[in-house]
């Protein structure tokens, strides 16, 4: 640990030296007497300092948590006995020290640390932390601070630690999900438009050699027009690819927009995985990151871990979706985009995916609440032009069969999904 002098030591030293030199120079013994207490305090302080020689180890009680939950940081400190020891941690934004602590060693709670009594030897300290926001947190160091020598000296030691905590967002449960145009061959909860083995009745047809006798419709066959069998719709799953826009074009409120996009992506992924769909993820940034479509709880945690690493990227160079491998965008996949529709590169990427024949749905996170007020007439004119350009973008998407749905964050995400499905049904009826 490094020993530092406190402002009190400097004050004692200045007063003692000035009084001593002044008394000797002027021949006034009362000034020398005035300097004596300060010099005595400095001497006692030097005699009362010692090296703590601490050894520190730290770990979290778990490596995953949900927003709003508390986690415990266990710190083992081995050192000489001191009256008070300040323990602070490199807590990133999103983690904070809980105001009420359970450990009896803690005497005072601060914003990033606590003050404890250390009786010497090995002390196990448990600090309760509050998970205020989702994210991947990696505290880099823990600092010990102790005042000695009548508080004239401060011993400070910074110890690097290898800690990692992933905090997942709390998401809404979606009761109604997206219905893709085309299903895949895997088993799931979706009723395929094709006919085959399944539970949902589709039609009847004449009996053919090789048909399962259990599929014979005896009521229709009893009319004497031959033997008829039932056709059914098989239960299939779908491929869903989530596209999260992390290319920052909104200077104000960009963190809130990304937060909404991540929460929505986590909720949609959880819902479709629960329906036995295969879900993948593509993060629009530089570099572009992707996760191939998969199923089950393992895939859910993979998606959550990838979303926790999402950050805002200010990039001028972007290579587009051409670098995404075919495995990350399987054929007949339903592509769901989460974006504020501010970056022209992202708009072009959605248009390119729609041109390739993908079934694309864009959930627009409106950036208007984060824009400055347009008070001057030129600003109001520019705002109207900007709104017209955004409306033209939505119209262009609609002409190419891309559904664009605005999601008001004050409303549940479920409402945006319902609006998207209603829009898609109306488009299909219009085409028919």
Coordinates of C-alpha atoms in Angstrom, one line a residue:
X1 CA 0.0 0.0 0.0
X2 CA 1.1 3.6 -0.7
X3 CA 1.4 6.0 2.2
X4 CA 0.1 9.5 1.5
X5 CA 0.1 12.6 3.8
X6 CA -3.2 14.2 4.6
X7 CA -3.9 17.9 4.7
X8 CA -3.8 17.8 8.5
X9 CA -0.2 16.7 8.4
X10 CA 0.7 19.6 6.1
X11 CA -1.1 22.0 8.4
X12 CA 0.7 20.8 11.4
X13 CA 4.1 20.9 9.6
X14 CA 3.6 24.4 8.3
X15 CA 2.4 25.8 11.7
X16 CA 5.2 24.0 13.6
X17 CA 8.0 25.0 11.3
X18 CA 6.8 28.7 11.0
X19 CA 6.4 29.1 14.8
X20 CA 9.8 27.4 15.5
X21 CA 11.8 29.4 13.0
X22 CA 10.0 32.6 14.0
X23 CA 10.7 32.0 17.7
X24 CA 14.4 31.3 17.0
X25 CA 14.8 34.2 14.7
X26 CA 13.1 36.7 17.0
X27 CA 14.3 35.3 20.2
X28 CA 10.8 34.9 21.6
X29 CA 10.4 31.6 23.5
X30 CA 6.6 31.8 23.4
X31 CA 6.6 31.1 19.7
X32 CA 8.9 28.1 20.2
X33 CA 6.4 26.9 22.8
X34 CA 3.6 27.3 20.3
X35 CA 5.4 25.1 17.8
X36 CA 6.0 22.3 20.3
X37 CA 2.4 20.7 20.2
X38 CA 2.5 20.6 16.4
X39 CA 5.9 19.0 16.3
X40 CA 4.8 16.5 19.0
X41 CA 1.7 15.6 17.0
X42 CA 3.8 15.0 13.9
X43 CA 6.1 12.7 15.9
X44 CA 3.3 10.8 17.4
X45 CA 1.8 10.4 14.0
X46 CA 5.0 9.0 12.5
X47 CA 5.3 6.6 15.4
X48 CA 1.7 5.4 14.9
X49 CA 1.9 4.4 11.2
X50 CA 2.5 0.9 10.0
X51 CA 2.0 -1.1 6.8
X52 CA -1.1 -3.2 6.7
X53 CA 0.3 -5.7 4.2
X54 CA -3.2 -6.7 3.1
X55 CA -4.2 -9.7 0.9
X56 CA -7.5 -9.4 -0.9
X57 CA -9.8 -11.8 -2.8
X58 CA -13.2 -11.0 -4.2
X59 CA -16.1 -12.9 -5.9
X60 CA -19.8 -12.5 -6.6
X61 CA -22.2 -15.0 -5.2
X62 CA -23.5 -15.6 -8.7
X63 CA -22.6 -14.5 -12.2
X64 CA -26.2 -13.7 -13.5
X65 CA -29.0 -11.7 -12.1
X66 CA -32.1 -9.8 -13.1
X67 CA -32.8 -6.0 -13.0
X68 CA -33.9 -5.0 -9.5
X69 CA -32.3 -7.9 -7.8
X70 CA -29.5 -7.7 -5.3
X71 CA -26.2 -9.6 -5.5
X72 CA -23.6 -10.1 -2.8
X73 CA -19.9 -9.2 -3.3
X74 CA -17.8 -11.4 -1.0
X75 CA -14.4 -9.8 -0.1
X76 CA -11.8 -11.7 2.0
X77 CA -9.3 -9.3 3.5
X78 CA -6.2 -10.4 5.5
X79 CA -4.3 -7.6 7.2
X80 CA -3.2 -6.2 10.5
X81 CA -5.8 -4.8 12.9
X82 CA -7.1 -1.3 12.2
X83 CA -10.0 0.6 13.7
X84 CA -11.6 1.6 10.4
X85 CA -10.9 0.5 6.9
X86 CA -12.6 2.0 3.8
X87 CA -13.4 -0.6 1.1
X88 CA -14.5 0.8 -2.3
X89 CA -15.0 -0.9 -5.6
X90 CA -14.9 0.1 -9.3
X91 CA -18.6 0.0 -9.8
X92 CA -19.8 0.9 -13.3
X93 CA -23.0 2.8 -13.9
X94 CA -25.8 0.3 -13.3
X95 CA -24.5 -1.2 -10.1
X96 CA -24.7 0.6 -6.8
X97 CA -24.1 -0.2 -3.1
X98 CA -27.4 -0.9 -1.4
X99 CA -28.1 1.6 1.4
X100 CA -29.0 -1.0 3.9
X101 CA -26.3 -3.7 4.6
X102 CA -26.6 -6.9 6.6
X103 CA -22.9 -7.4 7.5
X104 CA -22.2 -6.3 11.2
X105 CA -18.7 -5.3 10.3
X106 CA -20.0 -2.4 8.1
X107 CA -20.2 0.9 10.0
X108 CA -20.9 3.3 7.1
X109 CA -22.2 3.0 3.6
X110 CA -21.1 5.2 0.7
X111 CA -21.9 5.5 -3.0
X112 CA -19.2 3.0 -4.2
X113 CA -18.0 1.4 -1.0
X114 CA -18.3 0.8 2.8
X115 CA -16.3 1.5 6.0
X116 CA -15.7 -1.6 8.2
X117 CA -14.0 -2.5 11.4
X118 CA -11.0 -4.8 10.9
X119 CA -9.9 -6.7 14.0
X120 CA -6.9 -8.3 12.2
X121 CA -6.3 -11.5 10.5
X122 CA -8.8 -12.8 8.0
X123 CA -12.1 -10.9 7.7
X124 CA -14.9 -12.0 5.3
X125 CA -16.9 -9.0 4.2
X126 CA -20.2 -9.3 2.3
X127 CA -21.4 -6.1 0.5
X128 CA -24.9 -6.1 -1.0
X129 CA -25.1 -4.5 -4.5
X130 CA -28.2 -3.4 -6.3
X131 CA -28.6 -4.2 -10.0
X132 CA -30.2 -1.0 -11.3
X133 CA -29.8 -1.6 -15.1
X134 CA -29.1 -4.5 -17.5
X135 CA -25.6 -5.0 -18.8
X136 CA -22.3 -6.9 -18.6
X137 CA -20.3 -5.5 -15.7
X138 CA -16.6 -6.2 -15.0
X139 CA -15.3 -4.3 -12.0
X140 CA -11.5 -4.0 -12.4
X141 CA -10.3 -3.1 -9.0
X142 CA -11.0 -2.8 -5.3
X143 CA -9.4 -0.1 -3.2
X144 CA -8.5 -0.2 0.5
X145 CA -8.0 3.1 2.4
X146 CA -7.0 3.5 6.0
X147 CA -6.1 6.6 8.0
X148 CA -3.3 6.3 10.5
X149 CA -1.0 8.4 12.7
X150 CA -3.8 10.5 14.2
X151 CA -5.4 10.7 10.7
X152 CA -2.3 12.5 9.4
X153 CA -1.4 9.7 7.0
X154 CA -3.5 7.7 4.5
X155 CA -2.6 4.3 3.3
X156 CA -4.1 3.4 -0.1
X157 CA -3.9 0.1 -1.9
X158 CA -5.6 -0.7 -5.3
X159 CA -6.0 -4.4 -5.9
X160 CA -7.0 -5.7 -9.4
X161 CA -9.8 -8.2 -9.4
X162 CA -11.3 -10.5 -12.1
X163 CA -15.0 -10.1 -11.6
X164 CA -17.9 -10.4 -14.1
X165 CA -21.6 -10.0 -13.6
X166 CA -24.3 -10.1 -16.2
X167 CA -27.6 -8.4 -15.4
X168 CA -30.5 -9.4 -17.7
X169 CA -33.5 -7.0 -18.3
X170 CA -36.9 -7.8 -17.0
X171 CA -39.2 -8.4 -20.0
X172 CA -42.9 -8.5 -20.6
X173 CA -44.6 -11.8 -21.3
X174 CA -45.9 -11.8 -24.9
X175 CA -49.1 -13.7 -25.4
X176 CA -49.4 -13.1 -29.1
X177 CA -46.3 -13.4 -31.3
X178 CA -45.5 -12.9 -35.0
X179 CA -47.0 -15.3 -37.5
X180 CA -44.5 -15.9 -40.3
X181 CA -45.6 -16.3 -43.9
X182 CA -43.6 -19.5 -44.3
X183 CA -42.9 -22.1 -41.7
X184 CA -39.9 -24.5 -41.5
X185 CA -39.7 -28.2 -41.3
X186 CA -39.1 -28.5 -37.5
X187 CA -41.8 -29.4 -35.0
X188 CA -43.4 -26.4 -33.3
X189 CA -46.7 -24.7 -32.4
X190 CA -47.4 -23.1 -35.8
X191 CA -50.0 -24.6 -38.1
X192 CA -48.5 -25.0 -41.5
X193 CA -50.4 -24.1 -44.7
X194 CA -49.2 -27.3 -46.2
X195 CA -51.0 -30.6 -45.7
X196 CA -49.5 -33.6 -43.9
X197 CA -49.4 -35.3 -40.6
X198 CA -50.8 -33.1 -37.9
X199 CA -53.7 -32.3 -35.6
X200 CA -55.4 -29.4 -37.4
X201 CA -58.1 -30.4 -39.9
X202 CA -57.4 -29.2 -43.5
X203 CA -59.6 -31.0 -46.0
X204 CA -60.8 -34.3 -47.2
X205 CA -59.8 -36.2 -50.3
X206 CA -60.3 -39.6 -51.9
X207 CA -58.4 -42.5 -50.4
X208 CA -55.1 -43.4 -52.1
X209 CA -53.1 -46.6 -51.7
X210 CA -50.7 -46.2 -48.8
X211 CA -52.9 -43.9 -46.8
X212 CA -53.2 -44.6 -43.1
X213 CA -56.6 -46.3 -42.4
X214 CA -56.9 -44.3 -39.2
X215 CA -57.3 -41.2 -41.3
X216 CA -60.5 -42.5 -43.1
X217 CA -63.5 -40.2 -42.6
X218 CA -66.2 -42.8 -42.0
X219 CA -69.0 -40.3 -42.0
X220 CA -68.3 -39.0 -45.5
X221 CA -67.4 -42.5 -46.7
X222 CA -70.7 -43.8 -45.6
X223 CA -72.5 -41.7 -48.2
X224 CA -71.5 -44.3 -50.8
X225 CA -69.3 -42.0 -52.9
X226 CA -66.1 -44.0 -52.2
X227 CA -63.6 -43.9 -49.4
X228 CA -62.4 -40.5 -48.2
X229 CA -59.6 -39.6 -45.8
X230 CA -58.9 -36.5 -43.8
X231 CA -56.0 -34.2 -44.6
X232 CA -54.4 -32.2 -41.8
X233 CA -52.1 -29.3 -41.3
X234 CA -48.8 -30.3 -39.6
X235 CA -47.4 -28.3 -36.7
X236 CA -44.2 -26.6 -37.6
X237 CA -41.8 -23.9 -36.3
X238 CA -40.3 -20.8 -37.9
X239 CA -37.0 -19.0 -38.0
X240 CA -36.9 -15.6 -36.5
X241 CA -33.9 -13.3 -36.8
X242 CA -33.8 -10.2 -34.6
X243 CA -31.9 -7.1 -36.0
X244 CA -30.9 -4.6 -33.3
X245 CA -29.7 -1.2 -34.6
X246 CA -26.7 0.0 -32.6
X247 CA -25.5 2.5 -35.1
X248 CA -26.0 5.7 -33.2
X249 CA -27.5 8.6 -35.1
X250 CA -29.6 10.2 -32.3
X251 CA -27.2 12.2 -30.3
X252 CA -29.7 12.8 -27.5
X253 CA -31.4 9.9 -25.8
X254 CA -29.4 7.4 -27.7
X255 CA -28.9 5.3 -24.5
X256 CA -32.7 5.2 -23.9
X257 CA -33.3 4.1 -27.5
X258 CA -30.8 1.3 -27.2
X259 CA -32.3 0.3 -23.9
X260 CA -35.7 0.0 -25.4
X261 CA -34.4 -2.0 -28.4
X262 CA -32.6 -4.5 -26.1
X263 CA -35.6 -5.0 -23.9
X264 CA -37.9 -5.5 -26.8
X265 CA -35.4 -8.0 -28.4
X266 CA -35.1 -10.0 -25.2
X267 CA -38.9 -10.2 -24.9
X268 CA -39.5 -11.3 -28.5
X269 CA -36.7 -13.8 -28.3
X270 CA -38.1 -15.3 -25.1
X271 CA -41.6 -15.6 -26.6
X272 CA -40.6 -17.2 -29.9
X273 CA -38.2 -19.6 -28.2
X274 CA -41.0 -20.7 -25.9
X275 CA -43.0 -21.5 -29.1
X276 CA -40.2 -23.8 -30.2
X277 CA -39.1 -21.4 -32.9
X278 CA -35.5 -21.0 -33.9
X279 CA -34.3 -17.5 -33.0
X280 CA -31.1 -15.7 -34.2
X281 CA -29.6 -12.3 -33.6
X282 CA -27.8 -9.7 -35.7
X283 CA -26.4 -6.5 -34.1
X284 CA -26.1 -3.7 -36.6
X285 CA -22.8 -2.0 -35.8
X286 CA -19.2 -2.1 -36.8
X287 CA -18.3 -4.9 -36.7
X288 CA -21.6 -6.6 -37.3
X289 CA -22.1 -9.4 -34.8
X290 CA -24.5 -12.3 -35.4
X291 CA -25.7 -15.4 -33.7
X292 CA -27.1 -18.2 -35.8
X293 CA -30.6 -19.3 -35.2
X294 CA -31.1 -21.9 -32.5
X295 CA -33.6 -23.3 -30.0
X296 CA -34.0 -23.9 -26.3
X297 CA -32.8 -22.3 -23.1
X298 CA -29.2 -22.4 -24.2
X299 CA -30.0 -20.2 -27.2
X300 CA -31.9 -17.8 -25.0
X301 CA -29.0 -17.2 -22.8
X302 CA -26.7 -16.9 -25.8
X303 CA -29.0 -14.2 -27.1
X304 CA -29.2 -12.4 -23.7
X305 CA -25.4 -12.5 -23.3
X306 CA -24.9 -11.0 -26.8
X307 CA -27.5 -8.3 -26.0
X308 CA -25.7 -7.5 -22.8
X309 CA -22.7 -6.6 -24.8
X310 CA -24.6 -4.1 -26.9
X311 CA -23.1 -0.6 -27.0
X312 CA -23.7 2.5 -29.1
X313 CA -21.3 2.6 -32.0
X314 CA -20.4 5.9 -33.7
X315 CA -19.1 4.6 -37.0
X316 CA -18.5 6.2 -40.4
X317 CA -17.4 3.0 -42.1
X318 CA -20.0 0.2 -42.4
X319 CA -19.8 -2.9 -44.6
X320 CA -23.5 -3.6 -44.6
X321 CA -25.4 -6.9 -44.4
X322 CA -23.3 -8.5 -47.2
X323 CA -20.8 -9.7 -44.6
X324 CA -23.4 -11.7 -42.7
X325 CA -23.0 -15.4 -43.5
X326 CA -26.0 -17.3 -45.0
X327 CA -26.3 -19.3 -41.8
X328 CA -27.2 -16.2 -39.9
X329 CA -30.1 -15.4 -42.3
X330 CA -31.7 -18.7 -43.2
X331 CA -34.2 -18.9 -46.0
X332 CA -37.8 -18.2 -45.3
X333 CA -36.8 -16.5 -42.0
X334 CA -38.9 -13.8 -40.4
X335 CA -36.7 -10.7 -39.9
X336 CA -37.7 -8.4 -37.1
X337 CA -35.8 -5.1 -36.9
X338 CA -35.6 -2.8 -33.9
X339 CA -34.5 0.6 -34.9
X340 CA -35.3 4.4 -34.7
X341 CA -34.9 4.6 -38.5
X342 CA -32.4 7.4 -38.3
X343 CA -29.4 6.0 -40.1
X344 CA -29.6 5.7 -43.9
X345 CA -27.3 2.6 -43.8
X346 CA -29.8 0.7 -41.7
X347 CA -32.7 1.8 -43.9
X348 CA -30.8 0.5 -46.9
X349 CA -30.1 -2.7 -45.1
X350 CA -33.8 -3.4 -44.4
X351 CA -34.6 -2.6 -48.0
X352 CA -31.9 -5.0 -49.2
X353 CA -33.3 -7.8 -47.0
X354 CA -36.8 -7.1 -48.3
X355 CA -35.5 -7.3 -51.9
X356 CA -33.9 -10.7 -51.2
X357 CA -37.4 -12.1 -50.4
X358 CA -37.2 -12.1 -46.6
X359 CA -40.3 -11.5 -44.6
X360 CA -39.3 -8.2 -42.8
X361 CA -41.0 -6.4 -39.9
X362 CA -39.6 -3.1 -38.6
X363 CA -40.5 -2.0 -35.1
X364 CA -39.7 1.7 -35.1
X365 CA -38.7 3.2 -31.8
X366 CA -39.7 6.9 -32.2
X367 CA -36.9 9.3 -31.5
X368 CA -39.1 12.4 -31.3
X369 CA -39.2 12.5 -27.4
X370 CA -35.4 12.9 -27.4
X371 CA -35.2 15.8 -29.9
X372 CA -34.7 19.4 -28.9
X373 CA -37.6 21.8 -29.1
X374 CA -38.0 23.5 -32.4
X375 CA -38.6 27.1 -31.3
X376 CA -37.4 29.2 -34.2
X377 CA -39.2 29.2 -37.6
X378 CA -36.2 27.7 -39.5
X379 CA -36.1 24.9 -36.9
X380 CA -39.8 24.2 -37.3
X381 CA -39.5 24.1 -41.1
X382 CA -36.6 21.7 -40.8
X383 CA -38.6 19.5 -38.4
X384 CA -41.5 19.3 -40.8
X385 CA -39.2 18.3 -43.7
X386 CA -37.5 15.7 -41.5
X387 CA -41.0 14.2 -40.6
X388 CA -41.9 14.1 -44.3
X389 CA -38.7 12.2 -45.1
X390 CA -39.5 9.7 -42.5
X391 CA -43.0 9.2 -43.8
X392 CA -41.6 8.7 -47.3
X393 CA -39.3 6.0 -45.9
X394 CA -42.3 4.2 -44.4
X395 CA -44.2 4.5 -47.6
X396 CA -41.3 3.1 -49.6
X397 CA -41.1 0.1 -47.2
X398 CA -44.8 -0.5 -47.5
X399 CA -44.5 -0.6 -51.3
X400 CA -41.9 -3.3 -51.0
X401 CA -44.0 -5.3 -48.5
X402 CA -42.0 -4.4 -45.4
X403 CA -44.3 -3.7 -42.4
X404 CA -43.3 -0.7 -40.3
X405 CA -44.9 -0.3 -36.9
X406 CA -44.3 2.5 -34.5
X407 CA -43.9 1.4 -30.9
X408 CA -44.8 4.0 -28.3
X409 CA -42.7 3.1 -25.2
X410 CA -45.5 4.3 -22.9
X411 CA -47.6 1.3 -24.3
X412 CA -46.9 -2.4 -23.8
X413 CA -44.7 -4.1 -26.5
X414 CA -47.6 -6.5 -27.1
X415 CA -49.6 -3.6 -28.7
X416 CA -46.9 -3.1 -31.3
X417 CA -46.9 -6.8 -32.2
X418 CA -50.7 -6.8 -32.5
X419 CA -50.5 -3.7 -34.8
X420 CA -47.9 -5.4 -36.9
X421 CA -50.0 -8.5 -37.4
X422 CA -53.1 -6.5 -38.3
X423 CA -51.1 -4.5 -40.8
X424 CA -49.7 -7.7 -42.4
X425 CA -53.2 -9.3 -42.6
X426 CA -54.5 -6.2 -44.3
X427 CA -51.7 -6.3 -46.8
X428 CA -52.3 -9.9 -47.6
X429 CA -56.0 -9.3 -48.1
X430 CA -55.2 -6.3 -50.4
X431 CA -52.9 -8.5 -52.5
X432 CA -55.5 -11.2 -52.8

